[in-house]
mmCIF file of N, CA and C in Angstrom:
data_model
loop_
_atom_site.group_PDB
_atom_site.id
_atom_site.type_symbol
_atom_site.label_atom_id
_atom_site.label_comp_id
_atom_site.label_asym_id
_atom_site.label_seq_id
_atom_site.Cartn_x
_atom_site.Cartn_y
_atom_site.Cartn_z
ATOM 1 N N UNK A 5 111.018 105.817 113.804
ATOM 2 C CA UNK A 5 109.486 106.437 113.605
ATOM 3 C C UNK A 5 109.557 107.702 114.062
ATOM 4 N N UNK A 6 108.729 109.007 113.083
ATOM 5 C CA UNK A 6 108.050 110.064 114.253
ATOM 6 C C UNK A 6 107.595 109.871 114.127
ATOM 7 N N UNK A 7 107.366 111.228 115.075
ATOM 8 C CA UNK A 7 105.546 111.724 116.453
ATOM 9 C C UNK A 7 104.822 111.954 115.100
ATOM 10 N N UNK A 8 103.846 112.482 114.047
ATOM 11 C CA UNK A 8 103.402 113.418 113.415
ATOM 12 C C UNK A 8 102.565 113.803 114.117
ATOM 13 N N UNK A 9 101.657 113.176 115.227
ATOM 14 C CA UNK A 9 100.539 113.431 115.878
ATOM 15 C C UNK A 9 100.396 114.855 115.836
ATOM 16 N N UNK A 10 101.255 115.629 116.077
ATOM 17 C CA UNK A 10 100.499 117.086 116.103
ATOM 18 C C UNK A 10 100.085 117.456 115.327
ATOM 19 N N UNK A 11 101.015 117.065 114.091
ATOM 20 C CA UNK A 11 100.795 117.638 113.253
ATOM 21 C C UNK A 11 99.609 117.009 112.436
ATOM 22 N N UNK A 12 98.473 115.845 113.074
ATOM 23 C CA UNK A 12 97.624 115.980 112.103
ATOM 24 C C UNK A 12 96.106 115.599 112.981
ATOM 25 N N UNK A 13 95.376 116.629 111.867
ATOM 26 C CA UNK A 13 93.406 117.497 112.263
ATOM 27 C C UNK A 13 93.195 116.066 112.282
ATOM 28 N N UNK A 14 92.156 115.379 113.774
ATOM 29 C CA UNK A 14 91.580 113.688 113.988
ATOM 30 C C UNK A 14 90.441 114.750 112.732
ATOM 31 N N UNK A 15 89.835 115.897 112.577
ATOM 32 C CA UNK A 15 88.914 116.061 111.836
ATOM 33 C C UNK A 15 88.784 115.484 110.415
ATOM 34 N N UNK A 16 90.185 116.002 109.908
ATOM 35 C CA UNK A 16 90.622 115.781 108.742
ATOM 36 C C UNK A 16 92.356 115.626 108.231
ATOM 37 N N UNK A 17 92.233 113.979 108.337
ATOM 38 C CA UNK A 17 93.232 113.205 108.929
ATOM 39 C C UNK A 17 94.245 113.600 107.356
ATOM 40 N N UNK A 18 93.421 113.276 106.260
ATOM 41 C CA UNK A 18 94.040 113.389 105.096
ATOM 42 C C UNK A 18 95.741 113.924 104.901
ATOM 43 N N UNK A 19 96.408 113.832 105.216
ATOM 44 C CA UNK A 19 97.860 114.788 104.440
ATOM 45 C C UNK A 19 97.903 116.197 103.312
ATOM 46 N N UNK A 20 98.054 117.201 104.085
ATOM 47 C CA UNK A 20 98.032 117.999 102.808
ATOM 48 C C UNK A 20 99.000 117.544 101.764
ATOM 49 N N UNK A 21 98.445 117.767 100.426
ATOM 50 C CA UNK A 21 99.598 117.875 99.355
ATOM 51 C C UNK A 21 99.954 116.555 99.019
ATOM 52 N N UNK A 22 99.012 114.862 99.787
ATOM 53 C CA UNK A 22 100.031 113.513 99.152
ATOM 54 C C UNK A 22 98.772 113.256 99.650
ATOM 55 N N UNK A 23 99.036 112.476 98.687
ATOM 56 C CA UNK A 23 98.000 110.716 98.268
ATOM 57 C C UNK A 23 97.347 111.574 97.255
ATOM 58 N N UNK A 24 97.313 111.819 96.019
ATOM 59 C CA UNK A 24 96.409 112.444 95.051
ATOM 60 C C UNK A 24 95.095 111.587 94.677
ATOM 61 N N UNK A 25 95.706 110.636 94.091
ATOM 62 C CA UNK A 25 94.966 110.129 93.495
ATOM 63 C C UNK A 25 93.790 109.529 95.357
ATOM 64 N N UNK A 26 93.701 109.577 96.501
ATOM 65 C CA UNK A 26 92.880 108.790 96.840
ATOM 66 C C UNK A 26 92.052 110.543 97.894
ATOM 67 N N UNK A 27 91.935 111.413 97.254
ATOM 68 C CA UNK A 27 91.646 112.742 97.772
ATOM 69 C C UNK A 27 90.061 112.649 97.982
ATOM 70 N N UNK A 28 89.556 111.655 97.334
ATOM 71 C CA UNK A 28 87.916 111.931 97.392
ATOM 72 C C UNK A 28 87.135 110.880 98.330
ATOM 73 N N UNK A 29 88.884 110.360 98.068
ATOM 74 C CA UNK A 29 87.874 108.901 99.762
ATOM 75 C C UNK A 29 88.089 109.723 101.433
ATOM 76 N N UNK A 30 87.190 109.275 102.287
ATOM 77 C CA UNK A 30 86.900 109.443 103.602
ATOM 78 C C UNK A 30 88.891 108.510 103.826
ATOM 79 N N UNK A 31 88.915 109.762 104.733
ATOM 80 C CA UNK A 31 90.095 109.072 105.684
ATOM 81 C C UNK A 31 90.219 109.079 107.305
ATOM 82 N N UNK A 32 90.451 108.863 107.529
ATOM 83 C CA UNK A 32 90.858 108.213 109.091
ATOM 84 C C UNK A 32 91.419 107.914 109.764
ATOM 85 N N UNK A 33 91.781 109.113 110.858
ATOM 86 C CA UNK A 33 93.285 108.761 111.377
ATOM 87 C C UNK A 33 92.808 107.953 112.864
ATOM 88 N N UNK A 34 93.866 107.006 113.640
ATOM 89 C CA UNK A 34 93.537 105.981 114.419
ATOM 90 C C UNK A 34 95.407 106.752 115.685
ATOM 91 N N UNK A 35 94.614 107.407 116.601
ATOM 92 C CA UNK A 35 95.794 108.026 117.152
ATOM 93 C C UNK A 35 95.996 106.599 117.815
ATOM 94 N N UNK A 36 97.326 107.469 119.002
ATOM 95 C CA UNK A 36 98.273 105.595 119.721
ATOM 96 C C UNK A 36 97.081 105.368 120.472
ATOM 97 N N UNK A 37 96.433 106.003 121.216
ATOM 98 C CA UNK A 37 95.833 105.196 122.082
ATOM 99 C C UNK A 37 94.216 104.523 122.044
ATOM 100 N N UNK A 38 94.676 104.479 120.792
ATOM 101 C CA UNK A 38 93.023 103.729 119.777
ATOM 102 C C UNK A 38 93.687 102.451 119.514
ATOM 103 N N UNK A 39 95.070 103.032 118.914
ATOM 104 C CA UNK A 39 95.440 101.908 118.026
ATOM 105 C C UNK A 39 95.125 100.259 118.289
ATOM 106 N N UNK A 40 95.091 100.052 119.631
ATOM 107 C CA UNK A 40 94.698 98.771 119.580
ATOM 108 C C UNK A 40 93.470 97.932 119.694
ATOM 109 N N UNK A 41 92.571 99.285 118.795
ATOM 110 C CA UNK A 41 91.412 99.200 118.628
ATOM 111 C C UNK A 41 91.778 98.240 117.053
ATOM 112 N N UNK A 42 93.390 98.400 116.365
ATOM 113 C CA UNK A 42 93.039 98.690 115.340
ATOM 114 C C UNK A 42 92.820 96.287 115.166
ATOM 115 N N UNK A 43 92.646 95.464 114.088
ATOM 116 C CA UNK A 43 92.496 94.009 114.915
ATOM 117 C C UNK A 43 92.541 93.451 112.875
ATOM 118 N N UNK A 44 93.791 92.570 112.787
ATOM 119 C CA UNK A 44 93.130 91.900 111.307
ATOM 120 C C UNK A 44 93.005 90.672 111.721
ATOM 121 N N UNK A 45 91.618 89.548 110.955
ATOM 122 C CA UNK A 45 91.371 88.472 112.074
ATOM 123 C C UNK A 45 90.520 87.664 111.472
ATOM 124 N N UNK A 46 90.544 86.758 111.241
ATOM 125 C CA UNK A 46 89.106 86.247 110.995
ATOM 126 C C UNK A 46 87.818 86.403 111.440
ATOM 127 N N UNK A 47 86.840 86.582 110.411
ATOM 128 C CA UNK A 47 85.625 86.791 110.927
ATOM 129 C C UNK A 47 84.005 86.606 111.713
ATOM 130 N N UNK A 48 84.835 84.529 111.916
ATOM 131 C CA UNK A 48 84.494 84.378 113.185
ATOM 132 C C UNK A 48 85.190 83.116 113.732
ATOM 133 N N UNK A 49 84.723 82.076 113.851
ATOM 134 C CA UNK A 49 85.668 81.117 114.524
ATOM 135 C C UNK A 49 86.524 80.173 114.014
ATOM 136 N N UNK A 50 87.014 81.005 112.699
ATOM 137 C CA UNK A 50 87.878 80.392 111.317
ATOM 138 C C UNK A 50 88.437 79.064 110.934
ATOM 139 N N UNK A 51 86.145 79.128 110.935
ATOM 140 C CA UNK A 51 85.692 78.226 110.091
ATOM 141 C C UNK A 51 86.177 78.009 108.232
ATOM 142 N N UNK A 52 85.973 77.147 107.665
ATOM 143 C CA UNK A 52 86.344 77.874 106.447
ATOM 144 C C UNK A 52 84.950 78.411 105.480
ATOM 145 N N UNK A 53 85.401 79.454 104.786
ATOM 146 C CA UNK A 53 84.137 80.005 104.262
ATOM 147 C C UNK A 53 84.084 81.401 104.736
ATOM 148 N N UNK A 54 84.662 81.804 106.098
ATOM 149 C CA UNK A 54 84.466 83.009 106.624
ATOM 150 C C UNK A 54 85.637 84.158 105.993
ATOM 151 N N UNK A 55 84.910 85.183 105.823
ATOM 152 C CA UNK A 55 85.828 86.090 105.528
ATOM 153 C C UNK A 55 87.213 86.896 106.332
ATOM 154 N N UNK A 56 88.164 87.345 106.215
ATOM 155 C CA UNK A 56 88.489 88.260 107.133
ATOM 156 C C UNK A 56 88.809 89.778 107.711
ATOM 157 N N UNK A 57 88.428 89.897 108.472
ATOM 158 C CA UNK A 57 87.728 91.091 108.574
ATOM 159 C C UNK A 57 88.799 92.021 109.016
ATOM 160 N N UNK A 58 89.126 93.463 108.893
ATOM 161 C CA UNK A 58 89.981 94.658 109.802
ATOM 162 C C UNK A 58 88.313 95.028 110.232
ATOM 163 N N UNK A 59 89.121 95.557 111.690
ATOM 164 C CA UNK A 59 88.374 96.874 112.060
ATOM 165 C C UNK A 59 89.747 97.349 112.591
ATOM 166 N N UNK A 60 88.692 98.684 113.212
ATOM 167 C CA UNK A 60 88.919 100.006 113.860
ATOM 168 C C UNK A 60 88.933 100.901 113.938
ATOM 169 N N UNK A 61 89.053 101.358 114.755
ATOM 170 C CA UNK A 61 88.068 102.896 115.695
ATOM 171 C C UNK A 61 88.676 104.650 115.231
ATOM 172 N N UNK A 62 88.379 105.279 114.236
ATOM 173 C CA UNK A 62 88.880 106.344 114.286
ATOM 174 C C UNK A 62 88.629 107.379 115.021
ATOM 175 N N UNK A 63 89.527 108.086 115.387
ATOM 176 C CA UNK A 63 89.095 109.164 116.250
ATOM 177 C C UNK A 63 88.468 110.401 115.879
ATOM 178 N N UNK A 64 87.622 111.065 116.855
ATOM 179 C CA UNK A 64 86.292 111.824 116.478
ATOM 180 C C UNK A 64 86.618 113.081 117.630
ATOM 181 N N UNK A 65 86.627 113.806 117.571
ATOM 182 C CA UNK A 65 86.939 115.021 118.451
ATOM 183 C C UNK A 65 85.455 114.704 119.104
ATOM 184 N N UNK A 66 84.403 113.982 119.062
ATOM 185 C CA UNK A 66 83.473 113.598 120.426
ATOM 186 C C UNK A 66 83.922 112.134 120.529
ATOM 187 N N UNK A 67 84.022 111.890 121.545
ATOM 188 C CA UNK A 67 83.840 110.530 122.157
ATOM 189 C C UNK A 67 82.656 109.041 121.077
ATOM 190 N N UNK A 68 81.374 109.797 122.255
ATOM 191 C CA UNK A 68 80.371 109.317 121.372
ATOM 192 C C UNK A 68 80.335 109.452 119.781
ATOM 193 N N UNK A 69 80.956 110.156 119.163
ATOM 194 C CA UNK A 69 80.771 109.722 117.946
ATOM 195 C C UNK A 69 81.851 108.980 117.076
ATOM 196 N N UNK A 70 83.043 108.741 118.138
ATOM 197 C CA UNK A 70 83.876 107.157 117.558
ATOM 198 C C UNK A 70 83.053 106.090 117.500
ATOM 199 N N UNK A 71 83.364 105.647 115.844
ATOM 200 C CA UNK A 71 82.427 103.998 115.842
ATOM 201 C C UNK A 71 83.420 103.283 115.146
ATOM 202 N N UNK A 72 83.480 101.957 115.586
ATOM 203 C CA UNK A 72 83.983 100.644 115.337
ATOM 204 C C UNK A 72 83.520 100.476 113.303
ATOM 205 N N UNK A 73 85.035 100.549 112.599
ATOM 206 C CA UNK A 73 84.375 100.414 111.223
ATOM 207 C C UNK A 73 84.852 99.293 111.309
ATOM 208 N N UNK A 74 84.702 98.211 110.381
ATOM 209 C CA UNK A 74 84.921 97.006 109.739
ATOM 210 C C UNK A 74 84.416 96.860 108.604
ATOM 211 N N UNK A 75 85.662 96.250 107.844
ATOM 212 C CA UNK A 75 86.201 96.499 106.636
ATOM 213 C C UNK A 75 86.165 94.935 106.753
ATOM 214 N N UNK A 76 85.398 94.082 105.818
ATOM 215 C CA UNK A 76 84.852 92.715 104.787
ATOM 216 C C UNK A 76 85.944 92.246 104.515
ATOM 217 N N UNK A 77 87.683 91.673 104.118
ATOM 218 C CA UNK A 77 88.226 90.888 103.165
ATOM 219 C C UNK A 77 88.147 90.426 102.586
ATOM 220 N N UNK A 78 87.187 89.853 101.514
ATOM 221 C CA UNK A 78 86.749 88.485 100.972
ATOM 222 C C UNK A 78 88.348 88.195 100.262
ATOM 223 N N UNK A 79 88.587 86.537 100.470
ATOM 224 C CA UNK A 79 89.245 86.464 99.571
ATOM 225 C C UNK A 79 89.756 87.027 98.544
ATOM 226 N N UNK A 80 89.084 87.225 97.191
ATOM 227 C CA UNK A 80 89.270 88.049 95.951
ATOM 228 C C UNK A 80 90.715 89.611 96.843
ATOM 229 N N UNK A 81 90.127 90.473 97.404
ATOM 230 C CA UNK A 81 90.478 91.099 98.047
ATOM 231 C C UNK A 81 92.280 90.979 99.071
ATOM 232 N N UNK A 82 92.033 89.908 99.697
ATOM 233 C CA UNK A 82 92.892 89.896 100.387
ATOM 234 C C UNK A 82 94.102 89.894 99.306
ATOM 235 N N UNK A 83 93.342 88.785 98.386
ATOM 236 C CA UNK A 83 94.265 88.315 97.215
ATOM 237 C C UNK A 83 95.285 89.782 95.966
ATOM 238 N N UNK A 84 94.244 89.959 96.070
ATOM 239 C CA UNK A 84 94.670 91.815 95.402
ATOM 240 C C UNK A 84 95.780 92.672 96.649
ATOM 241 N N UNK A 85 95.143 92.672 97.603
ATOM 242 C CA UNK A 85 96.696 92.694 98.469
ATOM 243 C C UNK A 85 98.219 91.933 98.992
ATOM 244 N N UNK A 86 98.058 90.386 98.861
ATOM 245 C CA UNK A 86 98.923 89.860 98.164
ATOM 246 C C UNK A 86 99.163 90.222 97.072
ATOM 247 N N UNK A 87 98.991 90.617 95.753
ATOM 248 C CA UNK A 87 99.469 90.516 94.997
ATOM 249 C C UNK A 87 100.751 92.124 94.670
ATOM 250 N N UNK A 88 99.625 93.309 95.209
ATOM 251 C CA UNK A 88 100.061 95.065 95.329
ATOM 252 C C UNK A 88 101.233 94.648 96.237
ATOM 253 N N UNK A 89 101.916 93.965 97.837
ATOM 254 C CA UNK A 89 102.304 93.144 98.315
ATOM 255 C C UNK A 89 104.162 92.454 98.383
ATOM 256 N N UNK A 90 103.734 91.424 97.407
ATOM 257 C CA UNK A 90 104.355 90.930 96.879
ATOM 258 C C UNK A 90 105.798 91.046 97.063
ATOM 259 N N UNK A 91 105.387 91.916 95.944
ATOM 260 C CA UNK A 91 106.945 92.200 94.852
ATOM 261 C C UNK A 91 107.571 93.602 95.215
ATOM 262 N N UNK A 92 107.566 93.964 96.608
ATOM 263 C CA UNK A 92 107.534 95.632 96.381
ATOM 264 C C UNK A 92 108.730 94.558 97.334
ATOM 265 N N UNK A 93 110.056 95.419 98.017
ATOM 266 C CA UNK A 93 111.587 95.294 98.614
ATOM 267 C C UNK A 93 111.072 95.026 100.364
ATOM 268 N N UNK A 94 111.977 94.521 101.094
ATOM 269 C CA UNK A 94 111.507 94.499 102.045
ATOM 270 C C UNK A 94 111.762 95.460 102.788
ATOM 271 N N UNK A 95 112.242 96.572 102.508
ATOM 272 C CA UNK A 95 112.576 98.338 103.055
ATOM 273 C C UNK A 95 111.499 98.886 103.023
ATOM 274 N N UNK A 96 110.943 99.123 101.433
ATOM 275 C CA UNK A 96 109.185 99.123 101.507
ATOM 276 C C UNK A 96 108.159 98.470 102.054
ATOM 277 N N UNK A 97 107.594 97.388 102.110
ATOM 278 C CA UNK A 97 107.196 96.673 103.145
ATOM 279 C C UNK A 97 107.318 97.080 104.281
ATOM 280 N N UNK A 98 108.365 97.151 105.035
ATOM 281 C CA UNK A 98 108.735 97.126 106.469
ATOM 282 C C UNK A 98 108.426 98.327 106.553
ATOM 283 N N UNK A 99 107.820 99.837 105.936
ATOM 284 C CA UNK A 99 108.165 101.051 105.767
ATOM 285 C C UNK A 99 107.761 101.329 107.429
ATOM 286 N N UNK A 100 108.932 101.805 108.259
ATOM 287 C CA UNK A 100 109.161 102.534 110.168
ATOM 288 C C UNK A 100 109.440 101.003 110.958
ATOM 289 N N UNK A 101 109.964 99.688 110.466
ATOM 290 C CA UNK A 101 109.988 98.817 110.584
ATOM 291 C C UNK A 101 111.398 98.412 110.274
ATOM 292 N N UNK A 102 111.881 98.887 109.563
ATOM 293 C CA UNK A 102 114.134 98.770 109.668
ATOM 294 C C UNK A 102 114.103 100.812 110.337
ATOM 295 N N UNK A 103 115.361 99.721 110.370
ATOM 296 C CA UNK A 103 116.886 101.701 110.178
ATOM 297 C C UNK A 103 117.944 100.703 109.604
ATOM 298 N N UNK A 104 118.137 102.124 109.645
ATOM 299 C CA UNK A 104 119.611 102.395 109.106
ATOM 300 C C UNK A 104 121.029 101.717 110.283
ATOM 301 N N UNK A 105 121.279 100.755 109.667
ATOM 302 C CA UNK A 105 122.299 100.094 111.239
ATOM 303 C C UNK A 105 123.508 100.895 111.013
ATOM 304 N N UNK A 106 123.377 101.866 112.757
ATOM 305 C CA UNK A 106 124.791 102.729 112.754
ATOM 306 C C UNK A 106 126.259 102.879 112.302
ATOM 307 N N UNK A 107 126.620 101.258 111.531
ATOM 308 C CA UNK A 107 128.104 100.901 111.825
ATOM 309 C C UNK A 107 128.215 100.668 110.081
ATOM 310 N N UNK A 108 126.768 100.134 109.818
ATOM 311 C CA UNK A 108 127.766 99.888 108.325
ATOM 312 C C UNK A 108 126.948 99.981 107.405
ATOM 313 N N UNK A 109 125.233 101.293 107.907
ATOM 314 C CA UNK A 109 124.354 101.693 107.123
ATOM 315 C C UNK A 109 123.761 101.173 106.242
ATOM 316 N N UNK A 110 123.995 99.940 106.217
ATOM 317 C CA UNK A 110 122.499 99.386 105.418
ATOM 318 C C UNK A 110 121.477 99.275 106.873
ATOM 319 N N UNK A 111 120.830 98.796 105.911
ATOM 320 C CA UNK A 111 118.412 98.502 106.331
ATOM 321 C C UNK A 111 119.352 97.572 107.091
ATOM 322 N N UNK A 112 118.845 97.602 108.394
ATOM 323 C CA UNK A 112 118.584 96.543 109.478
ATOM 324 C C UNK A 112 116.573 96.211 110.013
ATOM 325 N N UNK A 113 116.074 95.356 110.024
ATOM 326 C CA UNK A 113 114.833 94.893 110.652
ATOM 327 C C UNK A 113 114.716 95.135 112.307
ATOM 328 N N UNK A 114 113.942 96.336 112.730
ATOM 329 C CA UNK A 114 114.369 96.432 114.367
ATOM 330 C C UNK A 114 113.866 94.839 115.475
ATOM 331 N N UNK A 115 113.630 94.311 114.500
ATOM 332 C CA UNK A 115 112.773 93.015 115.264
ATOM 333 C C UNK A 115 114.134 91.902 115.132
ATOM 334 N N UNK A 116 115.015 92.077 113.692
ATOM 335 C CA UNK A 116 116.321 91.919 114.225
ATOM 336 C C UNK A 116 117.551 92.169 115.443
ATOM 337 N N UNK A 117 117.426 93.965 115.222
ATOM 338 C CA UNK A 117 118.557 94.904 115.941
ATOM 339 C C UNK A 117 118.591 94.581 117.198
ATOM 340 N N UNK A 118 119.705 94.675 117.465
ATOM 341 C CA UNK A 118 120.381 95.307 118.585
ATOM 342 C C UNK A 118 121.308 96.597 118.789
ATOM 343 N N UNK A 119 120.422 96.935 120.235
ATOM 344 C CA UNK A 119 121.186 98.484 120.474
ATOM 345 C C UNK A 119 122.878 98.377 121.050
ATOM 346 N N UNK A 120 123.147 99.656 119.780
ATOM 347 C CA UNK A 120 125.016 99.131 119.978
ATOM 348 C C UNK A 120 125.504 100.377 121.228
ATOM 349 N N UNK A 121 126.385 100.619 121.877
ATOM 350 C CA UNK A 121 127.043 101.129 122.889
ATOM 351 C C UNK A 121 126.044 102.791 123.130
ATOM 352 N N UNK A 122 125.546 103.148 121.992
ATOM 353 C CA UNK A 122 124.848 104.709 121.710
ATOM 354 C C UNK A 122 123.397 104.458 121.947
ATOM 355 N N UNK A 123 122.954 103.294 121.808
ATOM 356 C CA UNK A 123 120.862 102.822 121.560
ATOM 357 C C UNK A 123 121.131 103.017 120.728
ATOM 358 N N UNK A 124 121.958 102.720 119.092
ATOM 359 C CA UNK A 124 121.040 102.890 117.523
ATOM 360 C C UNK A 124 121.052 101.064 118.291
ATOM 361 N N UNK A 125 119.683 101.112 116.573
ATOM 362 C CA UNK A 125 119.561 99.837 115.809
ATOM 363 C C UNK A 125 121.119 99.423 115.337
ATOM 364 N N UNK A 126 121.545 98.158 115.153
ATOM 365 C CA UNK A 126 122.958 97.250 114.191
ATOM 366 C C UNK A 126 122.390 95.894 113.838
ATOM 367 N N UNK A 127 123.049 95.473 113.665
ATOM 368 C CA UNK A 127 122.816 94.358 113.061
ATOM 369 C C UNK A 127 123.864 93.663 113.976
ATOM 370 N N UNK A 128 123.278 92.063 114.077
ATOM 371 C CA UNK A 128 123.951 92.174 115.608
ATOM 372 C C UNK A 128 125.467 91.630 115.105
ATOM 373 N N UNK A 129 126.084 90.656 113.636
ATOM 374 C CA UNK A 129 127.337 90.978 113.224
ATOM 375 C C UNK A 129 127.393 91.789 113.006
ATOM 376 N N UNK A 130 127.014 93.465 112.984
ATOM 377 C CA UNK A 130 128.034 94.536 113.140
ATOM 378 C C UNK A 130 128.549 94.622 114.108
ATOM 379 N N UNK A 131 127.858 94.519 115.075
ATOM 380 C CA UNK A 131 127.359 94.786 116.914
ATOM 381 C C UNK A 131 128.701 94.146 117.314
ATOM 382 N N UNK A 132 128.399 92.306 116.883
ATOM 383 C CA UNK A 132 130.387 91.579 116.897
ATOM 384 C C UNK A 132 131.551 91.966 116.266
ATOM 385 N N UNK A 133 131.741 92.186 115.690
ATOM 386 C CA UNK A 133 132.646 92.853 114.753
ATOM 387 C C UNK A 133 133.185 93.745 115.332
ATOM 388 N N UNK A 134 132.506 94.535 115.380
ATOM 389 C CA UNK A 134 133.012 95.836 116.848
ATOM 390 C C UNK A 134 133.465 96.171 117.205
ATOM 391 N N UNK A 135 132.653 95.347 118.796
ATOM 392 C CA UNK A 135 132.898 95.580 119.652
ATOM 393 C C UNK A 135 132.814 93.478 121.028
ATOM 394 N N UNK A 136 132.468 92.870 119.917
ATOM 395 C CA UNK A 136 132.799 91.430 120.503
ATOM 396 C C UNK A 136 131.726 90.962 120.709
ATOM 397 N N UNK A 137 131.787 89.695 120.897
ATOM 398 C CA UNK A 137 130.266 88.382 121.457
ATOM 399 C C UNK A 137 130.628 89.706 122.813
ATOM 400 N N UNK A 138 129.313 89.661 123.859
ATOM 401 C CA UNK A 138 128.641 90.272 124.476
ATOM 402 C C UNK A 138 127.754 88.738 125.469
ATOM 403 N N UNK A 139 127.256 88.807 126.117
ATOM 404 C CA UNK A 139 126.760 87.241 127.055
ATOM 405 C C UNK A 139 125.020 88.319 126.933
ATOM 406 N N UNK A 140 124.455 89.532 127.628
ATOM 407 C CA UNK A 140 123.777 89.569 126.913
ATOM 408 C C UNK A 140 123.105 89.904 125.465
ATOM 409 N N UNK A 141 124.003 89.433 124.354
ATOM 410 C CA UNK A 141 123.674 89.267 123.238
ATOM 411 C C UNK A 141 122.621 88.332 123.017
ATOM 412 N N UNK A 142 123.100 87.136 123.735
ATOM 413 C CA UNK A 142 122.602 85.667 123.146
ATOM 414 C C UNK A 142 121.597 85.841 123.883
ATOM 415 N N UNK A 143 120.523 86.155 124.883
ATOM 416 C CA UNK A 143 119.475 86.770 124.730
ATOM 417 C C UNK A 143 118.957 87.472 124.338
ATOM 418 N N UNK A 144 119.287 88.243 123.072
ATOM 419 C CA UNK A 144 118.776 89.471 123.100
ATOM 420 C C UNK A 144 118.095 88.993 121.682
#
C-alpha cells in the first residue's frame, strides 16, 4: 500500500481526474490519525430490527469543524453492498490487502503471508519450498 496522504487536500479530497461518476458528490478524507474513528456495526445493542451504522470523522483544517458522520445501513443497503461485492475477485475485494508473492509471483493475502529473507511477503508454501521449514514459521 502506498502512502498518498501528501497528495490529498483535506478540503478537496476527490482525486483529480478520477471517479467521474461521483464528481457531484461530497467527498471526505480520513487521515491515518483519524482512521480509528471508522466503525461499522449495529446501531444499538444488536437487537433484531436494528440497522447497522457506518461512522467516521472526516478531516477538516479546523478541528472544531470535524463532525462525526453516521451512515445508516438498512437491510436493503447491506444487501446492495453484498450484491456489489459478492462476485468481485479476491484481488479486487482485497485491494491493498494483497501483494505479489516475491517467490512465485501470484497474489498472496497479506493476512496469510510470511516474510521471506528480504522481508517481502510470500506464500508459506513458497517459503518452505525455497528455504525449508523454520521454527518461527510454526508460530506465524
